[in-house]
PDB file of C-alpha atoms in Angstrom:
ATOM      1  CA  UNK Q  68       0.132  12.204  35.329  1.00 63.00           C
ATOM      2  CA  UNK Q  69       2.077   9.390  36.797  1.00 67.00           C
ATOM      3  CA  UNK Q  70       4.827   8.524  34.528  1.00 69.00           C
ATOM      4  CA  UNK Q  71       7.537   5.527  34.185  1.00 64.00           C
ATOM      5  CA  UNK Q  72      11.119   6.591  34.683  1.00 67.00           C
ATOM      6  CA  UNK Q  73      13.869   4.420  32.796  1.00 66.00           C
ATOM      7  CA  UNK Q  74      17.652   4.434  34.101  1.00 64.00           C
ATOM      8  CA  UNK Q  75      19.967   3.473  32.709  1.00 69.00           C
ATOM      9  CA  UNK Q  76      20.601   0.017  34.585  1.00 67.00           C
ATOM     10  CA  UNK Q  77      17.029  -1.183  33.161  1.00 62.00           C
ATOM     11  CA  UNK Q  78      14.215  -1.611  35.520  1.00 61.00           C
ATOM     12  CA  UNK Q  79      13.128  -3.543  38.657  1.00 64.00           C
ATOM     13  CA  UNK Q  80      11.255  -6.386  37.167  1.00 67.00           C
ATOM     14  CA  UNK Q  81       8.939  -6.451  40.157  1.00 70.00           C
ATOM     15  CA  UNK Q  82       5.144  -6.634  40.382  1.00 75.00           C
ATOM     16  CA  UNK Q  83       5.043  -4.100  41.783  1.00 79.00           C
ATOM     17  CA  UNK Q  84       6.423  -1.817  38.188  1.00 75.00           C
ATOM     18  CA  UNK Q  85       3.918  -3.957  36.357  1.00 77.00           C
ATOM     19  CA  UNK Q  86       1.058  -2.964  38.407  1.00 79.00           C
ATOM     20  CA  UNK Q  87       2.514   0.573  38.300  1.00 79.00           C
ATOM     21  CA  UNK Q  88       2.626  -0.223  33.666  1.00 77.00           C
ATOM     22  CA  UNK Q  89      -1.284  -1.443  33.720  1.00 79.00           C
ATOM     23  CA  UNK Q  90      -2.462   1.216  36.376  1.00 80.00           C
ATOM     24  CA  UNK Q  91      -0.647   4.157  34.228  1.00 78.00           C
ATOM     25  CA  UNK Q  92      -2.653   3.523  30.747  1.00 82.00           C
ATOM     26  CA  UNK Q  93      -5.928   1.639  32.331  1.00 84.00           C
ATOM     27  CA  UNK Q  94      -6.388   5.215  34.429  1.00 84.00           C
ATOM     28  CA  UNK Q  95      -6.035   7.178  31.410  1.00 86.00           C
ATOM     29  CA  UNK Q  96      -7.462   5.368  28.899  1.00 89.00           C
ATOM     30  CA  UNK Q  97     -10.969   4.799  31.090  1.00 90.00           C
ATOM     31  CA  UNK Q  98     -10.983   8.637  31.346  1.00 91.00           C
ATOM     32  CA  UNK Q  99     -11.005   9.078  27.692  1.00 92.00           C
ATOM     33  CA  UNK Q 100     -13.442   6.182  27.505  1.00 93.00           C
ATOM     34  CA  UNK Q 101     -16.171   7.993  29.440  1.00 92.00           C
ATOM     35  CA  UNK Q 102     -15.216  11.754  27.500  1.00 92.00           C
ATOM     36  CA  UNK Q 103     -16.143   9.997  24.201  1.00 93.00           C
ATOM     37  CA  UNK Q 104     -19.202   7.591  25.299  1.00 92.00           C
ATOM     38  CA  UNK Q 105     -20.582   5.071  25.456  1.00 95.00           C
ATOM     39  CA  UNK Q 106     -21.294   1.583  22.748  1.00 97.00           C
ATOM     40  CA  UNK Q 107     -20.187   3.604  20.152  1.00 97.00           C
ATOM     41  CA  UNK Q 108     -17.081   2.901  16.882  1.00 98.00           C
ATOM     42  CA  UNK Q 109     -14.309   5.403  17.582  1.00 97.00           C
ATOM     43  CA  UNK Q 110     -12.353   4.610  14.602  1.00 97.00           C
ATOM     44  CA  UNK Q 111     -12.373   1.995  11.166  1.00 98.00           C
ATOM     45  CA  UNK Q 112     -15.341  -0.725  11.244  1.00 98.00           C
ATOM     46  CA  UNK Q 113     -16.113   0.207   7.369  1.00 98.00           C
ATOM     47  CA  UNK Q 114     -17.350  -1.974   4.794  1.00 97.00           C
ATOM     48  CA  UNK Q 115     -15.239  -3.896   2.646  1.00 97.00           C
ATOM     49  CA  UNK Q 116     -17.342  -6.710   0.801  1.00 98.00           C
ATOM     50  CA  UNK Q 117     -18.984  -8.274   2.620  1.00 98.00           C
ATOM     51  CA  UNK Q 118     -16.379  -7.419   5.883  1.00 98.00           C
ATOM     52  CA  UNK Q 119     -16.244  -4.785   8.272  1.00 98.00           C
ATOM     53  CA  UNK Q 120     -12.800  -4.250   8.598  1.00 98.00           C
ATOM     54  CA  UNK Q 121     -10.448  -3.605  11.945  1.00 98.00           C
ATOM     55  CA  UNK Q 122     -11.590  -0.818  14.177  1.00 98.00           C
ATOM     56  CA  UNK Q 123     -12.210   0.290  17.787  1.00 98.00           C
ATOM     57  CA  UNK Q 124     -15.658   0.126  19.808  1.00 98.00           C
ATOM     58  CA  UNK Q 125     -16.508   1.304  23.070  1.00 97.00           C
ATOM     59  CA  UNK Q 126     -18.725  -1.459  24.452  1.00 97.00           C
ATOM     60  CA  UNK Q 127     -19.642  -1.342  27.686  1.00 95.00           C
ATOM     61  CA  UNK Q 128     -17.286   1.201  29.672  1.00 93.00           C
ATOM     62  CA  UNK Q 129     -14.240  -0.417  27.538  1.00 95.00           C
ATOM     63  CA  UNK Q 130     -11.880   0.064  24.857  1.00 96.00           C
ATOM     64  CA  UNK Q 131     -12.310  -2.756  22.382  1.00 97.00           C
ATOM     65  CA  UNK Q 132     -10.041  -3.716  19.368  1.00 98.00           C
ATOM     66  CA  UNK Q 133     -12.813  -5.018  16.690  1.00 98.00           C
ATOM     67  CA  UNK Q 134     -11.224  -7.838  14.536  1.00 98.00           C
ATOM     68  CA  UNK Q 135     -11.791  -7.501  10.878  1.00 98.00           C
ATOM     69  CA  UNK Q 136     -15.214 -10.227  10.512  1.00 98.00           C
ATOM     70  CA  UNK Q 137     -18.542 -11.131   7.749  1.00 98.00           C
ATOM     71  CA  UNK Q 138     -20.603  -8.815   8.480  1.00 98.00           C
ATOM     72  CA  UNK Q 139     -23.491 -10.005  10.712  1.00 97.00           C
ATOM     73  CA  UNK Q 140     -26.287  -9.338  13.081  1.00 98.00           C
ATOM     74  CA  UNK Q 141     -24.136  -9.658  16.830  1.00 98.00           C
ATOM     75  CA  UNK Q 142     -20.921  -8.515  17.978  1.00 98.00           C
ATOM     76  CA  UNK Q 143     -19.403 -11.292  20.432  1.00 98.00           C
ATOM     77  CA  UNK Q 144     -16.297 -10.383  22.668  1.00 98.00           C
ATOM     78  CA  UNK Q 145     -14.316 -13.032  23.200  1.00 98.00           C
ATOM     79  CA  UNK Q 146     -11.610 -13.434  25.733  1.00 97.00           C
ATOM     80  CA  UNK Q 147      -8.190 -15.133  25.154  1.00 96.00           C
ATOM     81  CA  UNK Q 148      -5.971 -16.277  28.398  1.00 94.00           C
ATOM     82  CA  UNK Q 149      -2.340 -17.065  28.000  1.00 92.00           C
ATOM     83  CA  UNK Q 150      -0.934 -19.441  30.959  1.00 92.00           C
ATOM     84  CA  UNK Q 151       2.385 -20.191  31.319  1.00 92.00           C
ATOM     85  CA  UNK Q 152       4.477 -22.018  34.211  1.00 92.00           C
ATOM     86  CA  UNK Q 153       5.810 -20.893  36.922  1.00 88.00           C
ATOM     87  CA  UNK Q 154       8.856 -21.909  39.342  1.00 88.00           C
ATOM     88  CA  UNK Q 155       6.777 -21.598  42.799  1.00 85.00           C
ATOM     89  CA  UNK Q 156       9.631 -24.480  44.829  1.00 87.00           C
ATOM     90  CA  UNK Q 157      11.874 -22.078  43.037  1.00 87.00           C
ATOM     91  CA  UNK Q 158      13.784 -25.510  42.094  1.00 91.00           C
ATOM     92  CA  UNK Q 159      14.096 -25.117  38.023  1.00 90.00           C
ATOM     93  CA  UNK Q 160      10.415 -26.487  37.053  1.00 90.00           C
ATOM     94  CA  UNK Q 161       8.081 -24.333  36.017  1.00 91.00           C
ATOM     95  CA  UNK Q 162       5.703 -26.637  36.550  1.00 91.00           C
ATOM     96  CA  UNK Q 163       2.277 -24.821  38.003  1.00 92.00           C
ATOM     97  CA  UNK Q 164       0.281 -23.599  35.472  1.00 93.00           C
ATOM     98  CA  UNK Q 165      -0.702 -19.617  36.359  1.00 90.00           C
ATOM     99  CA  UNK Q 166      -2.578 -17.056  33.638  1.00 90.00           C
ATOM    100  CA  UNK Q 167      -0.111 -15.153  32.594  1.00 87.00           C
ATOM    101  CA  UNK Q 168      -3.047 -12.294  30.538  1.00 88.00           C
ATOM    102  CA  UNK Q 169      -5.804 -12.053  28.641  1.00 93.00           C
ATOM    103  CA  UNK Q 170      -6.856 -10.087  25.331  1.00 95.00           C
ATOM    104  CA  UNK Q 171     -10.439  -9.250  24.489  1.00 97.00           C
ATOM    105  CA  UNK Q 172     -11.502  -8.441  21.463  1.00 98.00           C
ATOM    106  CA  UNK Q 173     -14.568  -7.904  19.832  1.00 98.00           C
ATOM    107  CA  UNK Q 174     -16.225  -9.477  16.001  1.00 98.00           C
ATOM    108  CA  UNK Q 175     -19.283 -10.477  14.010  1.00 98.00           C
ATOM    109  CA  UNK Q 176     -19.973 -14.117  15.955  1.00 98.00           C
ATOM    110  CA  UNK Q 177     -21.877 -16.699  17.563  1.00 97.00           C
ATOM    111  CA  UNK Q 178     -22.611 -15.452  21.378  1.00 97.00           C
ATOM    112  CA  UNK Q 179     -22.342 -19.349  22.227  1.00 96.00           C
ATOM    113  CA  UNK Q 180     -19.225 -20.033  20.277  1.00 95.00           C
ATOM    114  CA  UNK Q 181     -16.196 -20.561  22.628  1.00 93.00           C
ATOM    115  CA  UNK Q 182     -14.262 -18.023  24.263  1.00 96.00           C
ATOM    116  CA  UNK Q 183     -17.201 -15.253  24.353  1.00 98.00           C
ATOM    117  CA  UNK Q 184     -17.776 -12.876  27.031  1.00 98.00           C
ATOM    118  CA  UNK Q 185     -20.391 -11.303  26.173  1.00 98.00           C
ATOM    119  CA  UNK Q 186     -22.381 -10.718  22.925  1.00 98.00           C
ATOM    120  CA  UNK Q 187     -24.580  -7.534  21.720  1.00 98.00           C
ATOM    121  CA  UNK Q 188     -26.379  -6.160  18.251  1.00 98.00           C
ATOM    122  CA  UNK Q 189     -24.639  -4.372  16.096  1.00 98.00           C
ATOM    123  CA  UNK Q 190     -27.178  -1.930  15.550  1.00 97.00           C
ATOM    124  CA  UNK Q 191     -26.213  -1.492  18.880  1.00 97.00           C
ATOM    125  CA  UNK Q 192     -23.450   0.650  18.474  1.00 98.00           C
ATOM    126  CA  UNK Q 193     -23.391   4.689  17.039  1.00 97.00           C
ATOM    127  CA  UNK Q 194     -20.511   6.040  15.193  1.00 95.00           C
ATOM    128  CA  UNK Q 195     -18.470   8.416  16.901  1.00 88.00           C
TER     129      UNK Q 195
END
């Protein structure tokens, strides 16, 4: 298993460091997802009043957090991209705006809503 080594001197803030960090966790989580199965509820997502509580699900071989929402028939996956300024000219001005990261969350919703990248029927999921 890959392991990040952190010394008392800190760590180098490079793209290679970030790529290593992402790949290390991604590969291990992907292996566990494949072992658990696809299109299933991993934890949480219990009915509480008219809502389904927070939890985790696997859809299309992706482990996703589920955001508590009013129970419906369609689950949507919402993707949010966060952007920030970069000083590409090395002149102290952060004029170039580029994506920094994206997050994905599943919840009940309307497939036509903004930022929805996928949707599926709630009854497609089975509980592990």
